[in-house]
Short mmCIF file of C-alpha atoms in Angstrom, two decimals:
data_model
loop_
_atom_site.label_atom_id
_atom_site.label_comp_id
_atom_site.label_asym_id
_atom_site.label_seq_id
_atom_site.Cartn_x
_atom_site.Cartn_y
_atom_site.Cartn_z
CA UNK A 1 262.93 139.44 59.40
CA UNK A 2 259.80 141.40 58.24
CA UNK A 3 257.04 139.32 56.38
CA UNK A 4 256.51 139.81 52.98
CA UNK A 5 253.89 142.81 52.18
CA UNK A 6 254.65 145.39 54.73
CA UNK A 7 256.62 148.30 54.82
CA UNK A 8 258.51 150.40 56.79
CA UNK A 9 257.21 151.88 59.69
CA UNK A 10 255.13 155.32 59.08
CA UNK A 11 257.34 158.10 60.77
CA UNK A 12 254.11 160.38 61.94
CA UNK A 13 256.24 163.08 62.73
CA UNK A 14 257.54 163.32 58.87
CA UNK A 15 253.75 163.56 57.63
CA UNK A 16 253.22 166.37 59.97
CA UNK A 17 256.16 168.27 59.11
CA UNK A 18 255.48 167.60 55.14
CA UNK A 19 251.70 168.84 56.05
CA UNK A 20 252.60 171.84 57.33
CA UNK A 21 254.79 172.65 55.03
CA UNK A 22 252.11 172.11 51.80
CA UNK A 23 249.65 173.81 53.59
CA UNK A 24 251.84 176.53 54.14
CA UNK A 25 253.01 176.86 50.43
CA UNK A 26 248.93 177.02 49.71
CA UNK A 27 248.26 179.44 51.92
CA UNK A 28 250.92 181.79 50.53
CA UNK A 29 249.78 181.00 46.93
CA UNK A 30 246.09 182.18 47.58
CA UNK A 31 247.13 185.10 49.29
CA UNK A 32 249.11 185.85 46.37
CA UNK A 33 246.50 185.80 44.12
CA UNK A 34 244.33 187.59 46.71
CA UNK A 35 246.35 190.53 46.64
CA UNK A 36 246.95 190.95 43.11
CA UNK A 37 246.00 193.94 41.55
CA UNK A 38 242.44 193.46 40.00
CA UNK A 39 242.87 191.74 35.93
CA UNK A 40 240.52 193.47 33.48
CA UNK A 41 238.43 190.42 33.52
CA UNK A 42 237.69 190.59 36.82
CA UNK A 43 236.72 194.54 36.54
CA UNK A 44 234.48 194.48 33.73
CA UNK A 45 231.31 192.42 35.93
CA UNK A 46 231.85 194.64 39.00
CA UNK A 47 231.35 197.86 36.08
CA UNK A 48 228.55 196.05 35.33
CA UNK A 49 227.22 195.02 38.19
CA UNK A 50 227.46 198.84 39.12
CA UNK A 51 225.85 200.20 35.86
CA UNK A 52 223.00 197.75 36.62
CA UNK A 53 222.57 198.89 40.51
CA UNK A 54 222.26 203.07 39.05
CA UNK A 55 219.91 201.76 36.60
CA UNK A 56 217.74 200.40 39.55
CA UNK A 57 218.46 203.86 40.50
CA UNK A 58 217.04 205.65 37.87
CA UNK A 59 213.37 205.55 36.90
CA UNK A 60 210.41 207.16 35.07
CA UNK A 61 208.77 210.27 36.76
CA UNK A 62 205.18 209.98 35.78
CA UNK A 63 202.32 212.55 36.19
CA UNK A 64 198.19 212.23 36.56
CA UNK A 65 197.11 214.49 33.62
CA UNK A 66 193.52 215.67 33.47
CA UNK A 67 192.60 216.96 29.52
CA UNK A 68 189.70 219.21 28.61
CA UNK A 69 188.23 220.60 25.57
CA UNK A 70 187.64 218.51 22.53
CA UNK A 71 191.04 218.11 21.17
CA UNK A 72 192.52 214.24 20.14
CA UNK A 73 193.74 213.94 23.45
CA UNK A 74 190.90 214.76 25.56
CA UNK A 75 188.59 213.12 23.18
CA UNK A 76 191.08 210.00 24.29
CA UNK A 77 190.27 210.49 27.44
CA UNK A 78 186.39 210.12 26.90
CA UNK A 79 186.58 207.41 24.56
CA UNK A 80 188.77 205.70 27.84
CA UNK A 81 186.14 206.75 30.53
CA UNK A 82 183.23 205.07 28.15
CA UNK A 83 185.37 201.81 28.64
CA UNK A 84 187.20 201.69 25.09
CA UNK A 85 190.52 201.85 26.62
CA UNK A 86 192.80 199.61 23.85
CA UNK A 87 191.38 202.41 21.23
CA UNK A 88 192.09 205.80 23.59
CA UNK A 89 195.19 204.34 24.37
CA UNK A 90 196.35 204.12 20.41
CA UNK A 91 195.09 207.57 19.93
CA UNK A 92 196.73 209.13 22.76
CA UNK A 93 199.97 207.47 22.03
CA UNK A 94 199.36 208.66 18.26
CA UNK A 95 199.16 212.39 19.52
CA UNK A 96 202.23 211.90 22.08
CA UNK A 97 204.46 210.66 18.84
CA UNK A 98 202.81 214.10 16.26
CA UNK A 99 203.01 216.78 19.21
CA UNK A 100 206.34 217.87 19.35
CA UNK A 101 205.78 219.59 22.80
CA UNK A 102 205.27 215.97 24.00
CA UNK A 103 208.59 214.86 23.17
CA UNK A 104 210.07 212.61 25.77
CA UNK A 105 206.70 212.06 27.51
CA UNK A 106 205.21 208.14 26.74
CA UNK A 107 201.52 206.90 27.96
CA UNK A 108 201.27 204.87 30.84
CA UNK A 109 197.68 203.95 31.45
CA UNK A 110 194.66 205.08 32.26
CA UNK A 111 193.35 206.09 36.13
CA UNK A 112 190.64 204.08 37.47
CA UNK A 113 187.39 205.12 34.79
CA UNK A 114 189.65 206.74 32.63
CA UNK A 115 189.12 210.31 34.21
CA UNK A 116 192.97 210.98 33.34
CA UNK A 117 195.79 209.81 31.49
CA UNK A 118 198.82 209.11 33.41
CA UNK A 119 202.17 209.97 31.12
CA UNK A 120 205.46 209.25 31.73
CA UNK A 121 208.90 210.07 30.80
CA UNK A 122 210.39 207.58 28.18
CA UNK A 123 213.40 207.75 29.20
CA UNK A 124 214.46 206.72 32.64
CA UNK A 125 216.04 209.69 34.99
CA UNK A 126 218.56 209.72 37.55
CA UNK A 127 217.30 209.94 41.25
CA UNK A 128 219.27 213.08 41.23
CA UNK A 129 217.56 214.80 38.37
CA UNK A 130 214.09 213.56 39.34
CA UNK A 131 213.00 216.45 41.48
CA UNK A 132 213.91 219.09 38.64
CA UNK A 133 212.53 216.79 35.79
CA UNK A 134 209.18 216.63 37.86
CA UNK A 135 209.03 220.22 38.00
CA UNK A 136 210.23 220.95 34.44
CA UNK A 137 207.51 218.54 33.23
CA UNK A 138 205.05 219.79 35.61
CA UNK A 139 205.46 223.59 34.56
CA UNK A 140 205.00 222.24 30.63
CA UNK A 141 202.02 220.59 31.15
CA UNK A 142 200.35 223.00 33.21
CA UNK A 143 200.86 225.97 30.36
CA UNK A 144 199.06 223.70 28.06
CA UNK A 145 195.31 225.14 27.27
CA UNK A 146 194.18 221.31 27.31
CA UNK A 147 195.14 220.88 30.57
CA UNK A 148 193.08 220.83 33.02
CA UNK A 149 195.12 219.77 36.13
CA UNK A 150 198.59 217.88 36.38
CA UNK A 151 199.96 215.69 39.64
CA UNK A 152 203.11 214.38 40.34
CA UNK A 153 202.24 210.43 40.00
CA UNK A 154 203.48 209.01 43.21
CA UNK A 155 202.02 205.66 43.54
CA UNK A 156 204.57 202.56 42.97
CA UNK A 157 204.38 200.93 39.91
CA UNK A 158 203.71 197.28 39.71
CA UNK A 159 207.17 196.54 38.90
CA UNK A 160 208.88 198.46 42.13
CA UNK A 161 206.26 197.28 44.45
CA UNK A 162 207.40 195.61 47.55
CA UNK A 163 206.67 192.15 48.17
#
């Protein structure tokens, strides 16, 4: 006779077969699932996630611009080189908004001593378009009579800069 409390006797080989078998059934569930076709859900973060990475992409082409003459803007860039750089900044952005042949183009900031203005396009452009928008820009700027000289701006700006 068996005292009072225990059991039968645990049949290992019947836990084994009963493991196998769940772990099976699990196995063929999340594989399943795995290869489902993607749910709408699940698409709409990888879009995004791939609208964000060509945004990284894409990015302001900026040119060193060098004014002469006394017109608002190069009178911008004197006020900027005497150190008043919050006022030369408001004007120049004030003539970028009235000049219609500056559509698109948005200060930046002033060089080092405020010898020239470095502008920028306000809208970001596609890694693919850069090289023509550089040019495009470039060609504009240069057939302006205020403009003295115009460079391609290729230093890193704070926010891209490695580190």
């Amino acid at each position: 006779m068996r005292e009072q409390g225990q059991g039968q006797p645990m049949d290992v080989n019947a836990h084994r077969t009963w493991g196998i078998a769940v772990t099976g059934v699990l196995m063929a569930g999340a594989l399943m699932i795995a290869f489902q076709p993607e749910t709408r859900a699940h698409a709409q973060p990888q879009a995004a996630a791939q609208i964000a990475q060509a945004q990284d992409l894409a990015a302001h082409v900026g040119f060193i611009v060098k004014f002469r003459g006394s017109g608002p803007i190069a009178r911008a860039q004197a006020l900027a080189a005497r150190g008043e750089l919050v006022r030369a900044q408001r004007q120049v952005e004030v003539q970028l908004t009235r000049q219609a042949w500056f559509a698109g183009l948005c200060f930046d900031r002033f060089t080092v001593g405020g010898a020239e203005i470095v502008l920028r396009t306000c809208q970001t452009v596609a890694v693919s378009e850069r090289s023509a928008v550089q040019q495009s820009w470039g060609a504009r700027l240069r057939a302006m009579r205020a403009v003295e000289y115009v460079d391609a701006n290729a230093t890193v700006t704070p926010q891209r800069a490695p580190g």
